[in-house]
Short mmCIF file of C-alpha atoms in Angstrom, two decimals:
data_model
loop_
_atom_site.label_atom_id
_atom_site.label_comp_id
_atom_site.label_asym_id
_atom_site.label_seq_id
_atom_site.Cartn_x
_atom_site.Cartn_y
_atom_site.Cartn_z
CA UNK A 1 -44.13 35.42 -3.97
CA UNK A 2 -40.86 37.43 -4.43
CA UNK A 3 -37.45 36.30 -3.35
CA UNK A 4 -36.97 36.95 0.32
CA UNK A 5 -33.39 38.01 1.38
CA UNK A 6 -32.63 38.48 5.05
CA UNK A 7 -30.41 37.70 7.92
CA UNK A 8 -31.90 34.24 7.79
CA UNK A 9 -30.69 33.66 4.15
CA UNK A 10 -32.74 33.31 1.05
CA UNK A 11 -36.31 31.95 0.67
CA UNK A 12 -38.64 31.71 -2.17
CA UNK A 13 -41.57 29.75 -3.56
CA UNK A 14 -40.81 27.08 -6.15
CA UNK A 15 -41.25 27.81 -9.91
CA UNK A 16 -41.74 31.45 -9.10
CA UNK A 17 -38.70 33.07 -7.56
CA UNK A 18 -36.82 29.89 -6.83
CA UNK A 19 -35.34 28.56 -9.93
CA UNK A 20 -32.20 26.60 -10.85
CA UNK A 21 -30.49 29.71 -12.11
CA UNK A 22 -31.16 31.58 -8.99
CA UNK A 23 -29.81 28.75 -6.79
CA UNK A 24 -26.70 28.47 -9.05
CA UNK A 25 -26.10 32.32 -8.86
CA UNK A 26 -26.23 32.52 -4.98
CA UNK A 27 -24.20 29.30 -4.63
CA UNK A 28 -21.47 30.59 -6.91
CA UNK A 29 -21.40 34.07 -5.34
CA UNK A 30 -21.21 32.47 -1.81
CA UNK A 31 -18.32 30.27 -3.11
CA UNK A 32 -16.47 33.39 -4.44
CA UNK A 33 -16.57 35.03 -0.98
CA UNK A 34 -15.44 32.15 1.16
CA UNK A 35 -11.88 31.09 1.82
CA UNK A 36 -10.24 28.03 0.26
CA UNK A 37 -11.64 24.77 1.46
CA UNK A 38 -14.54 22.37 1.25
CA UNK A 39 -18.23 23.49 1.59
CA UNK A 40 -20.62 21.31 3.82
CA UNK A 41 -24.20 20.84 2.34
CA UNK A 42 -27.25 19.46 3.81
CA UNK A 43 -30.97 19.63 3.21
CA UNK A 44 -34.03 19.44 5.40
CA UNK A 45 -36.02 16.73 3.57
CA UNK A 46 -38.40 18.72 1.40
CA UNK A 47 -38.86 16.95 -1.86
CA UNK A 48 -37.66 19.98 -3.72
CA UNK A 49 -34.39 19.72 -1.71
CA UNK A 50 -33.17 16.98 -3.93
CA UNK A 51 -33.08 19.04 -7.23
CA UNK A 52 -31.81 22.11 -5.31
CA UNK A 53 -28.98 19.98 -3.78
CA UNK A 54 -28.00 18.82 -7.31
CA UNK A 55 -27.64 22.33 -8.42
CA UNK A 56 -25.75 23.36 -5.20
CA UNK A 57 -23.38 20.42 -5.66
CA UNK A 58 -22.90 21.04 -9.38
CA UNK A 59 -22.29 24.75 -9.03
CA UNK A 60 -19.75 24.28 -6.19
CA UNK A 61 -17.89 21.51 -8.16
CA UNK A 62 -17.87 23.97 -11.12
CA UNK A 63 -16.23 26.55 -8.75
CA UNK A 64 -13.47 23.92 -7.93
CA UNK A 65 -14.99 23.28 -4.48
CA UNK A 66 -14.69 19.88 -2.70
CA UNK A 67 -18.22 19.24 -1.13
CA UNK A 68 -19.03 17.38 1.93
CA UNK A 69 -22.68 16.15 1.47
CA UNK A 70 -24.31 15.35 4.53
CA UNK A 71 -27.69 14.86 2.64
CA UNK A 72 -30.84 14.70 4.90
CA UNK A 73 -29.77 16.33 8.21
CA UNK A 74 -30.99 19.18 10.48
CA UNK A 75 -29.55 22.77 9.64
CA UNK A 76 -27.56 22.63 13.04
CA UNK A 77 -26.05 19.42 11.99
CA UNK A 78 -24.62 21.20 9.09
CA UNK A 79 -23.52 23.98 11.35
CA UNK A 80 -21.80 21.69 13.77
CA UNK A 81 -20.01 19.74 11.18
CA UNK A 82 -18.79 23.02 9.53
CA UNK A 83 -17.62 24.43 12.84
CA UNK A 84 -15.70 21.35 13.77
CA UNK A 85 -14.05 20.55 10.44
CA UNK A 86 -11.68 22.43 8.09
CA UNK A 87 -14.66 23.54 5.99
CA UNK A 88 -14.79 27.10 4.51
CA UNK A 89 -18.42 27.21 5.02
CA UNK A 90 -21.74 25.64 4.62
CA UNK A 91 -25.16 25.74 2.88
CA UNK A 92 -28.31 24.37 4.45
CA UNK A 93 -31.12 23.88 1.93
CA UNK A 94 -34.26 24.80 3.81
CA UNK A 95 -37.06 27.05 4.18
CA UNK A 96 -37.38 26.26 7.92
CA UNK A 97 -40.92 26.35 9.10
CA UNK A 98 -42.36 28.04 5.79
CA UNK A 99 -45.20 25.80 4.04
CA UNK A 100 -44.45 23.22 1.29
CA UNK A 101 -44.40 25.53 -1.69
CA UNK A 102 -41.20 27.20 -0.18
CA UNK A 103 -37.44 26.37 -0.02
CA UNK A 104 -34.31 28.29 0.25
CA UNK A 105 -30.58 28.47 1.22
CA UNK A 106 -29.04 29.27 4.58
CA UNK A 107 -25.37 30.37 4.34
CA UNK A 108 -22.97 29.44 7.04
CA UNK A 109 -19.53 30.83 7.66
CA UNK A 110 -16.36 28.70 8.24
CA UNK A 111 -17.05 29.37 12.14
CA UNK A 112 -20.32 27.43 11.81
CA UNK A 113 -22.62 30.36 12.27
CA UNK A 114 -24.94 32.13 9.69
CA UNK A 115 -23.53 35.05 7.84
CA UNK A 116 -24.13 38.46 9.50
CA UNK A 117 -25.66 41.57 8.00
CA UNK A 118 -22.46 42.75 6.40
CA UNK A 119 -21.61 39.36 5.13
CA UNK A 120 -25.07 38.93 3.60
CA UNK A 121 -24.98 42.39 2.11
CA UNK A 122 -21.64 41.30 0.50
CA UNK A 123 -23.25 38.19 -0.90
CA UNK A 124 -26.39 40.15 -2.32
CA UNK A 125 -24.00 42.52 -3.91
CA UNK A 126 -21.92 39.83 -5.63
CA UNK A 127 -25.19 38.32 -6.84
CA UNK A 128 -26.77 41.45 -8.22
CA UNK A 129 -23.41 42.46 -9.92
CA UNK A 130 -22.62 39.00 -10.96
CA UNK A 131 -19.14 39.12 -9.35
CA UNK A 132 -18.48 35.65 -9.83
CA UNK A 133 -17.07 33.42 -12.48
CA UNK A 134 -17.56 29.77 -13.60
CA UNK A 135 -14.35 29.12 -15.50
CA UNK A 136 -14.22 26.56 -18.15
CA UNK A 137 -10.56 25.94 -17.16
CA UNK A 138 -11.60 25.40 -13.51
CA UNK A 139 -10.87 21.88 -12.31
CA UNK A 140 -13.96 20.31 -10.99
CA UNK A 141 -14.38 19.63 -7.37
CA UNK A 142 -15.20 16.39 -5.74
CA UNK A 143 -18.23 15.31 -3.65
CA UNK A 144 -17.75 13.41 -0.34
CA UNK A 145 -20.69 11.70 0.99
CA UNK A 146 -20.58 11.94 4.67
CA UNK A 147 -22.76 9.26 6.48
CA UNK A 148 -21.68 9.88 10.14
CA UNK A 149 -22.94 13.47 10.61
CA UNK A 150 -25.94 12.57 12.62
CA UNK A 151 -23.86 10.34 14.98
CA UNK A 152 -21.30 12.93 15.45
CA UNK A 153 -23.92 15.37 16.45
CA UNK A 154 -25.37 12.93 18.92
CA UNK A 155 -21.89 12.14 20.33
CA UNK A 156 -21.26 15.77 20.85
CA UNK A 157 -24.60 16.30 22.82
CA UNK A 158 -23.89 13.02 24.92
CA UNK A 159 -20.51 14.72 25.91
CA UNK A 160 -22.08 17.72 27.42
CA UNK A 161 -21.55 17.93 31.17
CA UNK A 162 -25.06 18.76 31.93
CA UNK A 163 -26.28 15.76 30.04
CA UNK A 164 -23.64 13.44 31.52
CA UNK A 165 -24.85 14.29 35.05
CA UNK A 166 -28.40 12.92 34.23
CA UNK A 167 -29.43 9.45 35.10
CA UNK A 168 -30.69 7.08 32.62
CA UNK A 169 -34.45 7.63 31.50
CA UNK A 170 -35.26 3.99 32.31
CA UNK A 171 -37.87 3.63 29.34
CA UNK A 172 -40.04 6.68 30.01
CA UNK A 173 -42.11 7.17 26.80
CA UNK A 174 -41.74 10.01 24.47
CA UNK A 175 -43.78 10.85 21.42
CA UNK A 176 -41.97 12.61 18.57
CA UNK A 177 -43.36 14.71 15.79
CA UNK A 178 -40.65 15.60 13.21
CA UNK A 179 -42.94 16.65 10.59
CA UNK A 180 -41.27 13.81 8.28
CA UNK A 181 -38.27 16.01 7.90
CA UNK A 182 -34.69 16.38 9.06
CA UNK A 183 -35.50 15.51 12.62
CA UNK A 184 -37.05 12.12 11.74
CA UNK A 185 -33.86 10.06 12.42
CA UNK A 186 -31.59 12.12 14.88
CA UNK A 187 -34.27 12.86 17.43
CA UNK A 188 -35.49 9.34 18.13
CA UNK A 189 -31.81 7.98 18.10
CA UNK A 190 -30.85 10.76 20.59
CA UNK A 191 -33.76 9.93 23.00
CA UNK A 192 -33.08 6.33 22.76
CA UNK A 193 -29.45 7.01 23.90
CA UNK A 194 -30.77 8.73 26.92
CA UNK A 195 -33.00 5.68 27.71
CA UNK A 196 -36.27 6.82 26.39
CA UNK A 197 -38.90 4.58 24.53
CA UNK A 198 -39.70 6.73 21.45
CA UNK A 199 -42.97 6.56 19.88
CA UNK A 200 -42.45 8.12 16.44
CA UNK A 201 -45.34 10.21 14.88
CA UNK A 202 -44.55 11.67 11.49
CA UNK A 203 -40.74 10.58 11.43
CA UNK A 204 -40.47 8.95 8.01
CA UNK A 205 -38.16 11.40 6.54
CA UNK A 206 -40.29 11.72 3.43
CA UNK A 207 -40.42 15.38 3.66
CA UNK A 208 -44.13 15.37 3.11
CA UNK A 209 -45.76 17.59 5.63
CA UNK A 210 -48.48 15.86 7.53
CA UNK A 211 -49.60 19.24 8.88
CA UNK A 212 -48.70 22.87 8.53
CA UNK A 213 -44.82 22.63 9.37
CA UNK A 214 -44.52 25.52 11.70
CA UNK A 215 -44.67 23.98 15.25
CA UNK A 216 -47.32 25.88 16.77
CA UNK A 217 -50.10 24.44 19.08
CA UNK A 218 -52.66 24.85 16.42
CA UNK A 219 -50.82 22.69 14.16
CA UNK A 220 -49.74 20.04 16.58
CA UNK A 221 -53.15 18.80 18.00
CA UNK A 222 -52.13 15.40 16.86
CA UNK A 223 -49.25 15.25 19.02
CA UNK A 224 -51.18 16.20 22.13
CA UNK A 225 -53.72 13.52 21.34
CA UNK A 226 -50.83 10.99 20.74
CA UNK A 227 -49.27 11.83 24.10
CA UNK A 228 -52.57 11.23 25.87
CA UNK A 229 -53.58 8.12 23.95
CA UNK A 230 -49.97 6.43 24.39
CA UNK A 231 -49.83 7.81 28.01
CA UNK A 232 -46.46 9.19 27.14
CA UNK A 233 -44.28 11.07 29.71
CA UNK A 234 -44.08 14.02 27.19
CA UNK A 235 -44.11 14.92 23.69
CA UNK A 236 -41.56 16.69 21.27
CA UNK A 237 -42.03 18.58 18.02
CA UNK A 238 -39.29 20.06 15.86
CA UNK A 239 -39.51 22.02 12.64
CA UNK A 240 -38.48 20.92 9.32
CA UNK A 241 -34.84 21.91 9.72
CA UNK A 242 -34.44 20.98 13.35
CA UNK A 243 -33.63 24.21 14.99
CA UNK A 244 -36.87 24.84 16.95
CA UNK A 245 -37.94 22.54 19.69
CA UNK A 246 -41.66 22.52 21.00
CA UNK A 247 -42.55 20.48 23.99
CA UNK A 248 -45.71 18.93 25.46
CA UNK A 249 -46.29 17.79 28.85
CA UNK A 250 -47.57 14.38 30.17
CA UNK A 251 -51.12 15.62 29.84
CA UNK A 252 -50.90 16.30 26.24
CA UNK A 253 -50.77 20.00 26.73
CA UNK A 254 -48.19 22.32 24.96
CA UNK A 255 -45.91 24.08 27.63
CA UNK A 256 -45.48 26.97 25.37
CA UNK A 257 -42.74 27.41 22.92
CA UNK A 258 -41.29 30.29 25.02
CA UNK A 259 -40.66 27.76 27.88
CA UNK A 260 -38.41 25.74 25.86
CA UNK A 261 -35.41 28.31 26.20
CA UNK A 262 -36.51 28.93 29.79
CA UNK A 263 -36.25 25.31 30.74
CA UNK A 264 -32.89 24.94 28.95
CA UNK A 265 -31.52 27.96 30.67
CA UNK A 266 -32.54 26.59 34.07
CA UNK A 267 -30.66 23.30 33.35
CA UNK A 268 -27.50 25.02 32.31
CA UNK A 269 -27.45 27.59 35.31
CA UNK A 270 -28.22 24.80 37.73
CA UNK A 271 -26.21 22.00 36.49
CA UNK A 272 -23.64 23.48 34.06
CA UNK A 273 -21.78 26.68 33.94
CA UNK A 274 -23.02 30.00 35.16
CA UNK A 275 -22.69 33.13 33.30
CA UNK A 276 -24.73 35.64 31.13
CA UNK A 277 -27.68 34.77 28.99
CA UNK A 278 -28.62 36.34 25.81
CA UNK A 279 -32.09 36.01 24.09
CA UNK A 280 -33.68 38.15 21.43
CA UNK A 281 -36.16 41.17 22.11
CA UNK A 282 -39.28 38.95 21.41
CA UNK A 283 -38.40 36.38 23.99
CA UNK A 284 -40.22 35.91 27.25
CA UNK A 285 -39.31 37.64 30.61
CA UNK A 286 -39.22 34.20 32.24
CA UNK A 287 -35.65 33.76 30.97
CA UNK A 288 -34.65 37.03 32.67
CA UNK A 289 -36.26 35.74 36.03
CA UNK A 290 -34.53 32.32 35.72
CA UNK A 291 -31.14 34.07 35.13
CA UNK A 292 -31.79 36.58 38.10
CA UNK A 293 -32.46 33.64 40.41
CA UNK A 294 -29.05 32.41 39.65
CA UNK A 295 -27.59 35.78 40.05
CA UNK A 296 -27.01 36.05 36.22
CA UNK A 297 -27.75 38.98 33.75
CA UNK A 298 -29.86 38.53 30.61
CA UNK A 299 -28.93 40.55 27.62
CA UNK A 300 -31.11 41.10 24.53
CA UNK A 301 -30.45 41.19 20.92
CA UNK A 302 -32.33 41.71 17.57
CA UNK A 303 -34.24 38.83 16.19
CA UNK A 304 -32.21 36.63 14.00
CA UNK A 305 -29.95 33.77 15.12
CA UNK A 306 -26.71 35.48 14.03
CA UNK A 307 -27.62 38.54 16.00
CA UNK A 308 -28.14 36.42 19.22
CA UNK A 309 -24.89 34.60 18.62
CA UNK A 310 -22.82 37.75 18.10
CA UNK A 311 -24.25 39.02 21.28
CA UNK A 312 -23.40 35.92 23.19
CA UNK A 313 -19.91 35.99 21.87
CA UNK A 314 -19.46 39.70 22.90
CA UNK A 315 -20.78 39.09 26.64
CA UNK A 316 -19.38 35.48 27.17
CA UNK A 317 -22.80 34.14 27.30
CA UNK A 318 -23.26 30.46 28.54
CA UNK A 319 -26.41 29.82 26.84
CA UNK A 320 -28.78 31.81 24.66
CA UNK A 321 -31.66 31.40 22.11
CA UNK A 322 -35.01 32.70 20.88
CA UNK A 323 -38.41 32.27 22.43
CA UNK A 324 -39.60 30.35 19.32
CA UNK A 325 -38.02 27.31 20.62
CA UNK A 326 -34.40 27.89 19.70
CA UNK A 327 -31.73 26.93 22.09
CA UNK A 328 -28.07 28.05 21.49
CA UNK A 329 -25.67 26.20 23.72
CA UNK A 330 -21.98 27.22 23.05
CA UNK A 331 -20.68 24.25 24.69
CA UNK A 332 -21.97 22.21 21.82
CA UNK A 333 -21.81 24.87 18.99
CA UNK A 334 -23.08 28.33 18.09
CA UNK A 335 -26.44 27.63 16.52
CA UNK A 336 -30.11 27.16 17.38
CA UNK A 337 -30.40 23.34 17.82
CA UNK A 338 -33.38 21.40 18.74
CA UNK A 339 -31.32 18.40 19.69
CA UNK A 340 -29.33 20.35 22.14
CA UNK A 341 -32.55 21.65 23.57
CA UNK A 342 -33.71 18.06 23.98
CA UNK A 343 -30.53 17.14 25.70
CA UNK A 344 -30.74 19.97 28.10
CA UNK A 345 -34.39 19.87 29.00
CA UNK A 346 -34.66 16.14 29.39
CA UNK A 347 -31.50 16.30 31.47
CA UNK A 348 -33.21 18.79 33.80
CA UNK A 349 -36.21 16.53 34.18
CA UNK A 350 -34.04 13.43 35.06
CA UNK A 351 -31.87 15.42 37.40
CA UNK A 352 -34.85 16.93 39.38
CA UNK A 353 -36.80 13.74 38.92
CA UNK A 354 -39.91 15.65 37.92
CA UNK A 355 -42.49 15.58 35.25
CA UNK A 356 -42.63 18.13 32.35
CA UNK A 357 -45.67 19.94 33.95
CA UNK A 358 -43.96 20.10 37.25
CA UNK A 359 -40.78 21.70 35.78
CA UNK A 360 -42.93 24.28 34.00
CA UNK A 361 -44.94 25.00 37.26
CA UNK A 362 -41.75 26.10 38.87
CA UNK A 363 -41.23 28.81 36.25
CA UNK A 364 -42.48 32.30 36.57
CA UNK A 365 -45.83 32.96 34.76
CA UNK A 366 -46.59 35.68 32.14
CA UNK A 367 -48.99 35.94 29.39
CA UNK A 368 -47.87 36.56 25.89
CA UNK A 369 -49.90 37.51 22.74
CA UNK A 370 -48.33 37.25 19.33
CA UNK A 371 -49.97 38.80 16.28
CA UNK A 372 -49.04 39.72 12.72
CA UNK A 373 -50.19 42.09 9.97
CA UNK A 374 -49.44 42.17 6.19
CA UNK A 375 -46.66 44.56 5.25
CA UNK A 376 -46.22 45.76 1.67
CA UNK A 377 -42.59 46.60 2.33
CA UNK A 378 -40.24 47.04 5.29
CA UNK A 379 -40.25 50.82 5.09
CA UNK A 380 -44.03 50.77 5.56
CA UNK A 381 -43.63 50.14 9.38
CA UNK A 382 -41.78 53.46 9.85
CA UNK A 383 -44.42 55.77 10.78
CA UNK A 384 -45.93 53.31 13.26
CA UNK A 385 -42.69 53.06 14.99
CA UNK A 386 -42.49 56.79 15.28
CA UNK A 387 -45.91 56.86 16.80
CA UNK A 388 -45.02 54.09 19.27
CA UNK A 389 -41.67 55.74 20.44
CA UNK A 390 -43.85 58.96 21.31
CA UNK A 391 -46.66 56.88 23.02
CA UNK A 392 -44.33 54.64 24.94
CA UNK A 393 -42.10 57.43 26.28
CA UNK A 394 -42.22 56.11 29.85
CA UNK A 395 -40.79 52.69 28.80
CA UNK A 396 -37.18 51.66 28.06
CA UNK A 397 -36.84 51.73 24.19
CA UNK A 398 -34.49 49.70 21.96
CA UNK A 399 -34.92 50.46 18.22
CA UNK A 400 -32.26 48.25 16.74
CA UNK A 401 -34.92 45.78 15.75
CA UNK A 402 -38.19 47.69 15.01
CA UNK A 403 -39.16 49.03 18.33
CA UNK A 404 -38.95 47.12 21.81
CA UNK A 405 -40.58 49.11 24.77
CA UNK A 406 -40.09 47.49 28.11
CA UNK A 407 -41.36 48.19 31.59
CA UNK A 408 -40.68 46.47 34.86
CA UNK A 409 -42.87 43.66 34.20
CA UNK A 410 -44.09 43.82 30.66
CA UNK A 411 -43.02 44.64 27.01
CA UNK A 412 -44.15 45.12 23.52
CA UNK A 413 -42.22 44.46 20.46
CA UNK A 414 -43.06 45.66 16.95
CA UNK A 415 -40.99 44.77 14.03
CA UNK A 416 -40.92 43.67 10.30
CA UNK A 417 -40.38 39.88 9.77
CA UNK A 418 -37.09 38.90 8.59
CA UNK A 419 -38.55 35.96 6.48
CA UNK A 420 -42.12 36.93 5.64
CA UNK A 421 -43.77 40.08 4.19
CA UNK A 422 -45.48 40.75 7.47
CA UNK A 423 -45.33 42.94 10.64
CA UNK A 424 -45.21 40.98 13.98
CA UNK A 425 -46.60 42.68 17.30
CA UNK A 426 -45.69 40.75 20.37
CA UNK A 427 -46.62 41.68 23.86
CA UNK A 428 -46.09 40.06 27.36
CA UNK A 429 -47.54 40.99 30.70
CA UNK A 430 -48.43 39.51 34.02
CA UNK A 431 -52.07 38.89 32.68
CA UNK A 432 -53.64 38.16 29.40
CA UNK A 433 -55.76 41.28 29.60
CA UNK A 434 -52.73 43.42 30.22
CA UNK A 435 -50.92 42.02 27.14
CA UNK A 436 -54.09 42.60 25.21
CA UNK A 437 -54.16 46.25 26.09
CA UNK A 438 -50.61 46.65 24.85
CA UNK A 439 -51.36 44.98 21.56
CA UNK A 440 -54.59 47.24 21.37
CA UNK A 441 -52.46 50.26 21.93
CA UNK A 442 -50.10 49.37 19.04
CA UNK A 443 -52.90 48.59 16.57
CA UNK A 444 -54.68 51.96 17.49
CA UNK A 445 -51.39 53.71 16.59
CA UNK A 446 -51.05 51.77 13.26
CA UNK A 447 -54.64 52.84 12.37
CA UNK A 448 -53.72 56.46 13.15
CA UNK A 449 -50.27 56.31 11.42
CA UNK A 450 -51.65 54.52 8.17
#
């Protein structure tokens, strides 16, 4: 597979496009663009992350940088540590939910958020034109091994006002599937601090995936079975780098990844600060309805964490995120964070004294369909978007991220993926059949525009 450069950083397959020289080049270019100061580094647990970390650390030292090495931690832990320290930036070694042959680098600015489009373009330009130098005269930097990053992350979440208001869990039982990666230690520890009894499932930190790592219902059948077998109160799954949270109810049924941000939003607006909410174009309308019930406005942004963050900063949002299970709570830090999501959603359950299924039953109901098609290159989607723009003339159109067409109670979003060579088509409507019809309209237009 080719090297994929996007708003989400750098991803590639091992031994193909991801080599030590590639890792060194991007690391050196990133260092050249950051202000003076240490660089924070962490990895998600994939076995390949160990040699990549060696290359990243060696390159940063050759650039004269001090490195704060957090080692096996979630990406949001790297972000939080960077934001709340004197660091000049951070690098998270991860391919997020991509399969085992993949790994990559996520680049983090001194403010703890991912690089935006302009900053990424500058980074790609520096790499492509080799605008960085490893000088033989450069004094080597030092590596500082940080062993309390997870505890600092947990303490920050425990200090959130919404979390502090919630009563003790009194031993309620939770099954945790951390796909043997970066959430293996922090998620159980956090839940135990809330008073839950944790039943670990795939939490050994080995980085060996026990199933396909993307936290979808088809990949998490074992979690549902474990919740039922253990008679647990709910189940939790996170992706390899700990920025996506998926929840299962007490019956071992997935509540739907879209409902993670909806429940977190309900928690903040009911028990924390009120204010605007920001989600991306592909996120459920349930969030809009939850915000409207609290007399708050929901704004939308292009897919990509940094796009949501920048919009949140612009409108002063109190919470934001993405429907893939990503929760961004500025009171903690500006980044998708499964642990923050756990803190907010479990606080909601304890404050309302309800089960997971009861909390979900209080949310409005829509049906969403997500499909994808292979895409040779991003430009190939252009003719389809033109056809959609004409066909959906009666909708409110946003075209800063593919094409998003919205009506009063339904929407469809067509876009090229930031991280994979595919086109995504997502539709939501009051019924499955109505969502299907929206998808069918787009696929018909695709056949005509091909």
